């Protein structure tokens, strides 16, 4: 009997199916990637392997299954790697631009001739350019200044909040939480904030490749992961207090600061109905920055693959039918 009692746990290990291991590449210091981490922890026994990078790493390294990035970087890499596929939207973030009223700024048009911090060639650089175009300012009507991001005050030397507070720039546009820290770096009521979701919002997506999705076994693993990501993102959207602590630890941002910027993030997921429209327009910017000819709408549209989402939603419905699901899978344009 003693021998049998020792064998039973071992037999359990042999008969219990193991969770598939997926390798995921993303910038591990951004808030937007954290639903992927939560999905791995809560539904996959923390089995996913995370590599710091993004879609550039995904298309270069065949051992990586999934990659996360903003749409600008997807376009940059798709130009030379047409196997890249967008399969899901993790977050939409309407970027903000903060300016110093003391620099004589009370409207967007006042930014003419000013020094604006951003990172050219990224989603932030595109955002600043598009926002200022709404008041007739073209690239060259203002000076862009490079800098670094910051996740917690006090922000270090050459970070955007530091440059703004010292008067070395007059405004800056970047992702969170650096933007919020810029607002807080200025004296009370001295910051003025500009935001226009219709002009730009980051569309931070999950990607795979045509080759990975053509592999039946790997595709099944990706579909299961996406099904669980849908459930995880419902928590991010509806019960954020449940994940604040883990997100804070993952990206080294304090919980109070996370709470202040959370409202800027939309975690509802799916595939945005205007995604191809956005890609078509942004392709012109990326092509110009990268000094190449822009691709047309039909070409960039091939990067979007909604079939994985359709399968994930079907699996989620089946799971709910058996009483196992607790997510709502509100995929836009995927059902």
mmCIF file of C-alpha atoms in Angstrom:
data_model
loop_
_atom_site.group_PDB
_atom_site.id
_atom_site.type_symbol
_atom_site.label_atom_id
_atom_site.label_comp_id
_atom_site.label_asym_id
_atom_site.label_seq_id
_atom_site.Cartn_x
_atom_site.Cartn_y
_atom_site.Cartn_z
ATOM 1 C CA UNK A 1 0.000 0.000 0.000
ATOM 2 C CA UNK A 2 2.879 2.356 0.780
ATOM 3 C CA UNK A 3 4.311 1.804 -2.706
ATOM 4 C CA UNK A 4 0.874 2.386 -4.264
ATOM 5 C CA UNK A 5 0.462 5.668 -2.381
ATOM 6 C CA UNK A 6 3.748 6.851 -3.857
ATOM 7 C CA UNK A 7 2.770 5.783 -7.380
ATOM 8 C CA UNK A 8 -0.608 7.537 -7.477
ATOM 9 C CA UNK A 9 0.820 11.105 -7.617
ATOM 10 C CA UNK A 10 3.322 9.993 -10.265
ATOM 11 C CA UNK A 11 0.555 8.471 -12.377
ATOM 12 C CA UNK A 12 -1.313 11.761 -12.057
ATOM 13 C CA UNK A 13 1.655 13.613 -13.505
ATOM 14 C CA UNK A 14 1.780 11.201 -16.430
ATOM 15 C CA UNK A 15 -1.921 11.403 -17.247
ATOM 16 C CA UNK A 16 -2.558 15.131 -16.655
ATOM 17 C CA UNK A 17 -2.054 17.059 -19.933
ATOM 18 C CA UNK A 18 0.609 19.730 -19.690
ATOM 19 C CA UNK A 19 -0.045 23.307 -20.728
ATOM 20 C CA UNK A 20 1.550 24.230 -24.034
ATOM 21 C CA UNK A 21 4.532 26.535 -23.745
ATOM 22 C CA UNK A 22 4.357 29.644 -25.921
ATOM 23 C CA UNK A 23 7.205 32.098 -26.374
ATOM 24 C CA UNK A 24 6.067 35.726 -26.463
ATOM 25 C CA UNK A 25 8.098 38.798 -27.401
ATOM 26 C CA UNK A 26 7.072 42.226 -26.089
ATOM 27 C CA UNK A 27 8.539 45.342 -24.516
ATOM 28 C CA UNK A 28 8.440 44.210 -20.904
ATOM 29 C CA UNK A 29 8.383 47.734 -19.473
ATOM 30 C CA UNK A 30 5.060 48.901 -20.946
ATOM 31 C CA UNK A 31 1.662 48.666 -19.279
ATOM 32 C CA UNK A 32 0.032 47.450 -22.492
ATOM 33 C CA UNK A 33 1.766 44.062 -22.494
ATOM 34 C CA UNK A 34 0.658 43.019 -19.005
ATOM 35 C CA UNK A 35 -2.608 41.222 -19.950
ATOM 36 C CA UNK A 36 -0.370 38.656 -21.669
ATOM 37 C CA UNK A 37 1.522 38.089 -18.427
ATOM 38 C CA UNK A 38 -1.711 37.793 -16.439
ATOM 39 C CA UNK A 39 -3.075 35.282 -18.956
ATOM 40 C CA UNK A 40 0.005 33.123 -18.539
ATOM 41 C CA UNK A 41 -0.138 33.320 -14.741
ATOM 42 C CA UNK A 42 -3.874 32.737 -14.326
ATOM 43 C CA UNK A 43 -4.650 30.258 -17.093
ATOM 44 C CA UNK A 44 -1.366 28.665 -18.207
ATOM 45 C CA UNK A 45 0.483 27.935 -14.964
ATOM 46 C CA UNK A 46 2.949 30.727 -15.836
ATOM 47 C CA UNK A 47 4.199 28.512 -18.650
ATOM 48 C CA UNK A 48 4.635 31.237 -21.280
ATOM 49 C CA UNK A 49 8.186 32.405 -21.864
ATOM 50 C CA UNK A 50 8.514 36.189 -22.217
ATOM 51 C CA UNK A 51 11.328 37.807 -24.172
ATOM 52 C CA UNK A 52 11.969 41.537 -24.194
ATOM 53 C CA UNK A 53 11.388 42.775 -27.727
ATOM 54 C CA UNK A 54 8.332 42.948 -29.967
ATOM 55 C CA UNK A 55 7.310 42.131 -33.519
ATOM 56 C CA UNK A 56 10.847 42.695 -34.833
ATOM 57 C CA UNK A 57 12.000 39.802 -32.660
ATOM 58 C CA UNK A 58 8.999 37.702 -33.690
ATOM 59 C CA UNK A 59 9.710 37.924 -37.420
ATOM 60 C CA UNK A 60 13.452 37.329 -36.982
ATOM 61 C CA UNK A 61 13.299 34.379 -34.595
ATOM 62 C CA UNK A 62 11.272 31.310 -35.580
ATOM 63 C CA UNK A 63 11.267 30.026 -31.982
ATOM 64 C CA UNK A 64 8.958 32.896 -30.963
ATOM 65 C CA UNK A 65 5.219 32.307 -31.350
ATOM 66 C CA UNK A 66 3.634 35.657 -30.513
ATOM 67 C CA UNK A 67 4.716 39.284 -30.460
ATOM 68 C CA UNK A 68 3.097 42.445 -29.101
ATOM 69 C CA UNK A 69 3.598 46.008 -30.349
ATOM 70 C CA UNK A 70 1.884 49.162 -31.496
ATOM 71 C CA UNK A 71 0.615 49.284 -35.064
ATOM 72 C CA UNK A 72 3.471 51.543 -36.184
ATOM 73 C CA UNK A 73 6.075 48.867 -35.470
ATOM 74 C CA UNK A 74 3.927 46.228 -37.160
ATOM 75 C CA UNK A 75 3.952 48.311 -40.348
ATOM 76 C CA UNK A 76 7.704 48.839 -40.116
ATOM 77 C CA UNK A 77 8.381 45.111 -39.891
ATOM 78 C CA UNK A 78 5.687 44.010 -42.327
ATOM 79 C CA UNK A 79 7.485 45.908 -45.088
ATOM 80 C CA UNK A 80 10.197 43.228 -45.153
ATOM 81 C CA UNK A 81 8.382 40.338 -43.446
ATOM 82 C CA UNK A 82 4.962 39.845 -44.999
ATOM 83 C CA UNK A 83 4.327 36.722 -42.919
ATOM 84 C CA UNK A 84 3.458 38.969 -39.935
ATOM 85 C CA UNK A 85 -0.183 38.773 -38.834
ATOM 86 C CA UNK A 86 -2.259 40.885 -36.412
ATOM 87 C CA UNK A 87 -4.641 38.557 -34.567
ATOM 88 C CA UNK A 88 -6.000 40.590 -31.626
ATOM 89 C CA UNK A 89 -6.039 44.030 -30.063
ATOM 90 C CA UNK A 90 -4.718 44.120 -26.508
ATOM 91 C CA UNK A 91 -5.166 47.812 -25.783
ATOM 92 C CA UNK A 92 -6.168 51.082 -27.384
ATOM 93 C CA UNK A 93 -4.571 54.155 -25.847
ATOM 94 C CA UNK A 94 -5.453 57.695 -26.970
ATOM 95 C CA UNK A 95 -2.110 59.400 -26.430
ATOM 96 C CA UNK A 96 -1.873 62.778 -24.736
ATOM 97 C CA UNK A 97 0.388 65.787 -25.198
ATOM 98 C CA UNK A 98 1.260 67.953 -22.205
ATOM 99 C CA UNK A 99 2.479 71.541 -22.612
ATOM 100 C CA UNK A 100 3.746 74.193 -20.225
ATOM 101 C CA UNK A 101 1.432 77.209 -20.050
ATOM 102 C CA UNK A 102 4.422 79.270 -18.888
ATOM 103 C CA UNK A 103 5.884 78.871 -22.386
ATOM 104 C CA UNK A 104 2.956 80.860 -23.770
ATOM 105 C CA UNK A 105 0.865 77.857 -24.745
ATOM 106 C CA UNK A 106 -2.904 77.892 -24.357
ATOM 107 C CA UNK A 107 -3.890 76.140 -27.592
ATOM 108 C CA UNK A 108 -2.369 73.667 -30.054
ATOM 109 C CA UNK A 109 -1.610 76.436 -32.532
ATOM 110 C CA UNK A 110 0.670 78.023 -29.923
ATOM 111 C CA UNK A 111 3.064 75.099 -30.415
ATOM 112 C CA UNK A 112 4.367 76.660 -33.620
ATOM 113 C CA UNK A 113 8.097 77.210 -33.202
ATOM 114 C CA UNK A 114 8.136 75.379 -29.860
ATOM 115 C CA UNK A 115 10.336 72.501 -28.668
ATOM 116 C CA UNK A 116 8.305 69.297 -28.438
ATOM 117 C CA UNK A 117 9.653 66.130 -26.882
ATOM 118 C CA UNK A 118 8.837 62.832 -28.573
ATOM 119 C CA UNK A 119 10.461 59.761 -30.123
ATOM 120 C CA UNK A 120 10.391 60.093 -33.890
ATOM 121 C CA UNK A 121 9.524 57.013 -35.927
ATOM 122 C CA UNK A 122 7.374 55.558 -33.145
ATOM 123 C CA UNK A 123 3.688 55.720 -32.294
ATOM 124 C CA UNK A 124 4.470 58.816 -30.205
ATOM 125 C CA UNK A 125 6.183 60.580 -33.086
ATOM 126 C CA UNK A 126 3.261 59.840 -35.377
ATOM 127 C CA UNK A 127 0.793 61.058 -32.747
ATOM 128 C CA UNK A 128 2.527 64.415 -32.302
ATOM 129 C CA UNK A 129 2.709 64.978 -36.047
ATOM 130 C CA UNK A 130 -0.950 64.095 -36.643
ATOM 131 C CA UNK A 131 -2.210 66.128 -33.687
ATOM 132 C CA UNK A 132 -0.420 69.279 -34.818
ATOM 133 C CA UNK A 133 -1.646 68.839 -38.379
ATOM 134 C CA UNK A 134 -5.165 69.486 -37.061
ATOM 135 C CA UNK A 135 -4.187 73.138 -36.567
ATOM 136 C CA UNK A 136 -2.204 73.414 -39.780
ATOM 137 C CA UNK A 137 1.254 72.822 -38.312
ATOM 138 C CA UNK A 138 3.524 70.661 -40.447
ATOM 139 C CA UNK A 139 6.683 68.840 -39.450
ATOM 140 C CA UNK A 140 9.289 71.608 -39.473
ATOM 141 C CA UNK A 141 6.965 74.218 -37.972
ATOM 142 C CA UNK A 142 8.215 73.050 -34.573
ATOM 143 C CA UNK A 143 11.325 71.356 -33.206
ATOM 144 C CA UNK A 144 11.216 67.764 -31.962
ATOM 145 C CA UNK A 145 13.518 66.882 -29.076
ATOM 146 C CA UNK A 146 14.471 63.318 -28.048
ATOM 147 C CA UNK A 147 14.302 62.143 -24.473
ATOM 148 C CA UNK A 148 13.680 59.153 -22.241
ATOM 149 C CA UNK A 149 10.612 57.684 -20.587
ATOM 150 C CA UNK A 150 10.038 57.586 -16.832
ATOM 151 C CA UNK A 151 7.931 55.245 -14.689
ATOM 152 C CA UNK A 152 8.101 56.933 -11.299
ATOM 153 C CA UNK A 153 8.872 60.332 -9.816
ATOM 154 C CA UNK A 154 11.373 61.809 -9.348
ATOM 155 C CA UNK A 155 12.202 61.350 -13.021
ATOM 156 C CA UNK A 156 15.858 61.232 -13.965
ATOM 157 C CA UNK A 157 17.980 63.489 -16.116
ATOM 158 C CA UNK A 158 16.977 63.699 -19.804
ATOM 159 C CA UNK A 159 13.596 62.090 -19.251
ATOM 160 C CA UNK A 160 10.693 63.977 -20.801
ATOM 161 C CA UNK A 161 9.167 65.089 -17.458
ATOM 162 C CA UNK A 162 12.598 66.323 -16.341
ATOM 163 C CA UNK A 163 13.122 68.265 -19.585
ATOM 164 C CA UNK A 164 9.674 69.836 -19.286
ATOM 165 C CA UNK A 165 10.160 70.857 -15.656
ATOM 166 C CA UNK A 166 13.554 72.417 -16.445
ATOM 167 C CA UNK A 167 12.169 74.369 -19.391
ATOM 168 C CA UNK A 168 14.353 72.548 -21.923
ATOM 169 C CA UNK A 169 11.236 71.564 -23.864
ATOM 170 C CA UNK A 170 7.872 73.304 -24.037
ATOM 171 C CA UNK A 171 5.709 70.202 -24.463
ATOM 172 C CA UNK A 172 5.927 66.480 -25.106
ATOM 173 C CA UNK A 173 3.808 63.611 -26.376
ATOM 174 C CA UNK A 174 4.472 60.002 -25.374
ATOM 175 C CA UNK A 175 2.804 56.911 -23.901
ATOM 176 C CA UNK A 176 1.850 56.438 -20.259
ATOM 177 C CA UNK A 177 2.807 56.779 -17.483
ATOM 178 C CA UNK A 178 5.535 59.188 -18.631
ATOM 179 C CA UNK A 179 2.913 61.655 -19.863
ATOM 180 C CA UNK A 180 1.121 61.681 -16.504
ATOM 181 C CA UNK A 181 4.419 62.264 -14.727
ATOM 182 C CA UNK A 182 5.014 65.222 -17.033
ATOM 183 C CA UNK A 183 1.711 66.748 -15.958
ATOM 184 C CA UNK A 184 2.669 66.270 -12.327
ATOM 185 C CA UNK A 185 6.196 67.656 -12.834
ATOM 186 C CA UNK A 186 4.817 71.149 -13.475
ATOM 187 C CA UNK A 187 3.409 73.481 -10.810
ATOM 188 C CA UNK A 188 -0.324 73.297 -10.153
ATOM 189 C CA UNK A 189 -2.479 74.499 -13.077
ATOM 190 C CA UNK A 190 0.582 75.125 -15.251
ATOM 191 C CA UNK A 191 0.088 72.006 -17.385
ATOM 192 C CA UNK A 192 -2.286 72.004 -20.343
ATOM 193 C CA UNK A 193 -3.173 68.652 -21.910
ATOM 194 C CA UNK A 194 -4.270 67.903 -25.473
ATOM 195 C CA UNK A 195 -5.864 64.637 -26.575
ATOM 196 C CA UNK A 196 -7.932 63.617 -29.600
ATOM 197 C CA UNK A 197 -8.868 59.962 -29.980
ATOM 198 C CA UNK A 198 -10.163 60.551 -33.503
ATOM 199 C CA UNK A 199 -6.764 61.840 -34.564
ATOM 200 C CA UNK A 200 -4.708 59.103 -32.926
ATOM 201 C CA UNK A 201 -4.918 56.273 -30.476
ATOM 202 C CA UNK A 202 -2.271 53.612 -30.115
ATOM 203 C CA UNK A 203 -3.581 50.237 -31.275
ATOM 204 C CA UNK A 204 -1.392 47.812 -29.365
ATOM 205 C CA UNK A 205 -1.850 44.392 -30.920
ATOM 206 C CA UNK A 206 -0.961 40.731 -30.538
ATOM 207 C CA UNK A 207 0.770 39.246 -33.580
ATOM 208 C CA UNK A 208 1.861 35.885 -34.903
ATOM 209 C CA UNK A 209 3.165 34.731 -38.278
ATOM 210 C CA UNK A 210 1.626 32.980 -41.256
ATOM 211 C CA UNK A 211 3.904 29.996 -40.638
ATOM 212 C CA UNK A 212 2.919 29.607 -36.971
ATOM 213 C CA UNK A 213 -0.771 29.827 -37.826
ATOM 214 C CA UNK A 214 -0.402 27.222 -40.588
ATOM 215 C CA UNK A 215 0.973 24.716 -38.061
ATOM 216 C CA UNK A 216 -2.145 22.950 -36.717
ATOM 217 C CA UNK A 217 -0.678 22.137 -33.310
ATOM 218 C CA UNK A 218 0.799 25.591 -32.793
ATOM 219 C CA UNK A 219 -2.362 27.275 -34.044
ATOM 220 C CA UNK A 220 -4.428 25.336 -31.509
ATOM 221 C CA UNK A 221 -2.106 26.502 -28.722
ATOM 222 C CA UNK A 222 -2.405 30.111 -29.889
ATOM 223 C CA UNK A 223 -6.207 29.871 -30.116
ATOM 224 C CA UNK A 224 -6.397 28.551 -26.546
ATOM 225 C CA UNK A 225 -4.118 31.344 -25.335
ATOM 226 C CA UNK A 226 -6.231 33.966 -27.091
ATOM 227 C CA UNK A 227 -9.398 32.506 -25.586
ATOM 228 C CA UNK A 228 -7.874 32.976 -22.146
ATOM 229 C CA UNK A 229 -6.515 36.418 -23.005
ATOM 230 C CA UNK A 230 -10.082 37.500 -23.759
ATOM 231 C CA UNK A 231 -11.040 36.464 -20.231
ATOM 232 C CA UNK A 232 -8.022 38.182 -18.693
ATOM 233 C CA UNK A 233 -8.756 41.440 -20.486
ATOM 234 C CA UNK A 234 -12.291 41.449 -19.154
ATOM 235 C CA UNK A 235 -10.742 41.674 -15.688
ATOM 236 C CA UNK A 236 -8.490 44.542 -16.827
ATOM 237 C CA UNK A 237 -11.533 46.354 -18.191
ATOM 238 C CA UNK A 238 -14.089 45.671 -15.458
ATOM 239 C CA UNK A 239 -12.162 44.760 -12.289
ATOM 240 C CA UNK A 240 -8.792 46.543 -12.569
ATOM 241 C CA UNK A 241 -8.263 46.533 -8.820
ATOM 242 C CA UNK A 242 -7.733 42.771 -9.159
ATOM 243 C CA UNK A 243 -4.614 43.279 -11.297
ATOM 244 C CA UNK A 244 -3.144 46.616 -10.184
ATOM 245 C CA UNK A 245 -0.647 44.927 -7.870
ATOM 246 C CA UNK A 246 0.700 42.526 -10.472
ATOM 247 C CA UNK A 247 0.872 45.147 -13.207
ATOM 248 C CA UNK A 248 2.698 47.441 -10.790
ATOM 249 C CA UNK A 249 5.300 44.781 -10.032
ATOM 250 C CA UNK A 250 5.703 43.807 -13.683
ATOM 251 C CA UNK A 251 6.476 47.268 -15.073
ATOM 252 C CA UNK A 252 7.748 49.026 -11.938
ATOM 253 C CA UNK A 253 4.947 51.592 -11.782
ATOM 254 C CA UNK A 254 3.347 52.361 -8.416
ATOM 255 C CA UNK A 255 -0.281 51.393 -7.908
ATOM 256 C CA UNK A 256 -1.408 55.015 -7.283
ATOM 257 C CA UNK A 257 0.176 56.099 -10.574
ATOM 258 C CA UNK A 258 -1.392 53.141 -12.391
ATOM 259 C CA UNK A 259 -4.790 54.149 -11.065
ATOM 260 C CA UNK A 260 -4.317 57.659 -12.441
ATOM 261 C CA UNK A 261 -3.501 56.480 -15.974
ATOM 262 C CA UNK A 262 -5.724 53.393 -16.190
ATOM 263 C CA UNK A 263 -8.675 55.369 -17.572
ATOM 264 C CA UNK A 264 -6.593 56.259 -20.632
ATOM 265 C CA UNK A 265 -6.404 52.571 -21.600
ATOM 266 C CA UNK A 266 -9.175 50.628 -23.330
ATOM 267 C CA UNK A 267 -8.820 46.881 -22.740
ATOM 268 C CA UNK A 268 -12.019 45.712 -24.465
ATOM 269 C CA UNK A 269 -10.058 43.877 -27.163
ATOM 270 C CA UNK A 270 -11.182 42.384 -30.454
ATOM 271 C CA UNK A 271 -10.071 43.681 -33.843
ATOM 272 C CA UNK A 272 -10.992 47.354 -34.360
ATOM 273 C CA UNK A 273 -13.290 47.829 -37.338
ATOM 274 C CA UNK A 274 -11.192 50.723 -38.641
ATOM 275 C CA UNK A 275 -7.863 48.919 -38.244
ATOM 276 C CA UNK A 276 -7.150 48.666 -41.977
ATOM 277 C CA UNK A 277 -8.029 52.355 -42.411
ATOM 278 C CA UNK A 278 -5.548 53.222 -39.666
ATOM 279 C CA UNK A 279 -2.839 51.005 -41.143
ATOM 280 C CA UNK A 280 -3.305 52.494 -44.596
ATOM 281 C CA UNK A 281 -2.861 56.037 -43.292
ATOM 282 C CA UNK A 282 0.014 55.306 -40.919
ATOM 283 C CA UNK A 283 1.884 53.374 -43.604
ATOM 284 C CA UNK A 284 2.565 56.703 -45.333
ATOM 285 C CA UNK A 285 4.305 58.040 -42.219
ATOM 286 C CA UNK A 286 6.363 54.906 -41.558
ATOM 287 C CA UNK A 287 7.418 54.691 -45.218
ATOM 288 C CA UNK A 288 8.563 58.317 -45.154
ATOM 289 C CA UNK A 289 10.526 57.870 -41.927
ATOM 290 C CA UNK A 290 12.094 54.633 -43.217
ATOM 291 C CA UNK A 291 12.809 56.172 -46.641
ATOM 292 C CA UNK A 292 10.834 53.662 -48.696
ATOM 293 C CA UNK A 293 7.775 53.632 -50.924
ATOM 294 C CA UNK A 294 4.474 53.286 -49.074
ATOM 295 C CA UNK A 295 2.428 50.136 -49.690
ATOM 296 C CA UNK A 296 -1.229 50.327 -50.655
ATOM 297 C CA UNK A 297 -4.348 49.400 -48.736
ATOM 298 C CA UNK A 298 -4.704 45.891 -50.182
ATOM 299 C CA UNK A 299 -1.172 45.017 -49.144
ATOM 300 C CA UNK A 300 -1.375 46.209 -45.529
ATOM 301 C CA UNK A 301 -4.861 44.687 -45.153
ATOM 302 C CA UNK A 302 -3.345 41.221 -45.564
ATOM 303 C CA UNK A 303 -1.568 41.686 -42.249
ATOM 304 C CA UNK A 304 -4.904 41.450 -40.382
ATOM 305 C CA UNK A 305 -6.099 37.884 -39.719
ATOM 306 C CA UNK A 306 -9.409 37.619 -37.875
ATOM 307 C CA UNK A 307 -9.708 33.836 -38.215
ATOM 308 C CA UNK A 308 -7.841 33.117 -34.977
ATOM 309 C CA UNK A 309 -10.268 35.308 -33.046
ATOM 310 C CA UNK A 310 -13.239 33.526 -34.622
ATOM 311 C CA UNK A 311 -11.864 30.186 -33.400
ATOM 312 C CA UNK A 312 -11.060 31.552 -29.939
ATOM 313 C CA UNK A 313 -14.586 32.930 -29.529
ATOM 314 C CA UNK A 314 -16.054 29.599 -30.633
ATOM 315 C CA UNK A 315 -13.920 27.840 -28.031
ATOM 316 C CA UNK A 316 -15.015 30.350 -25.408
ATOM 317 C CA UNK A 317 -18.691 29.753 -26.199
ATOM 318 C CA UNK A 318 -18.140 26.011 -25.951
ATOM 319 C CA UNK A 319 -16.404 26.473 -22.607
ATOM 320 C CA UNK A 320 -19.270 28.580 -21.288
ATOM 321 C CA UNK A 321 -21.692 25.922 -22.402
ATOM 322 C CA UNK A 322 -19.910 23.529 -20.078
ATOM 323 C CA UNK A 323 -19.929 26.087 -17.259
ATOM 324 C CA UNK A 324 -16.173 26.755 -17.216
ATOM 325 C CA UNK A 325 -15.877 30.285 -18.610
ATOM 326 C CA UNK A 326 -16.071 33.624 -16.874
ATOM 327 C CA UNK A 327 -15.041 36.018 -19.652
ATOM 328 C CA UNK A 328 -17.213 37.939 -22.062
ATOM 329 C CA UNK A 329 -15.045 37.916 -25.205
ATOM 330 C CA UNK A 330 -16.389 41.185 -26.593
ATOM 331 C CA UNK A 331 -14.408 41.025 -29.820
ATOM 332 C CA UNK A 332 -15.182 43.936 -32.140
ATOM 333 C CA UNK A 333 -15.616 42.663 -35.652
ATOM 334 C CA UNK A 334 -14.587 39.135 -34.722
ATOM 335 C CA UNK A 335 -17.873 37.366 -34.088
#
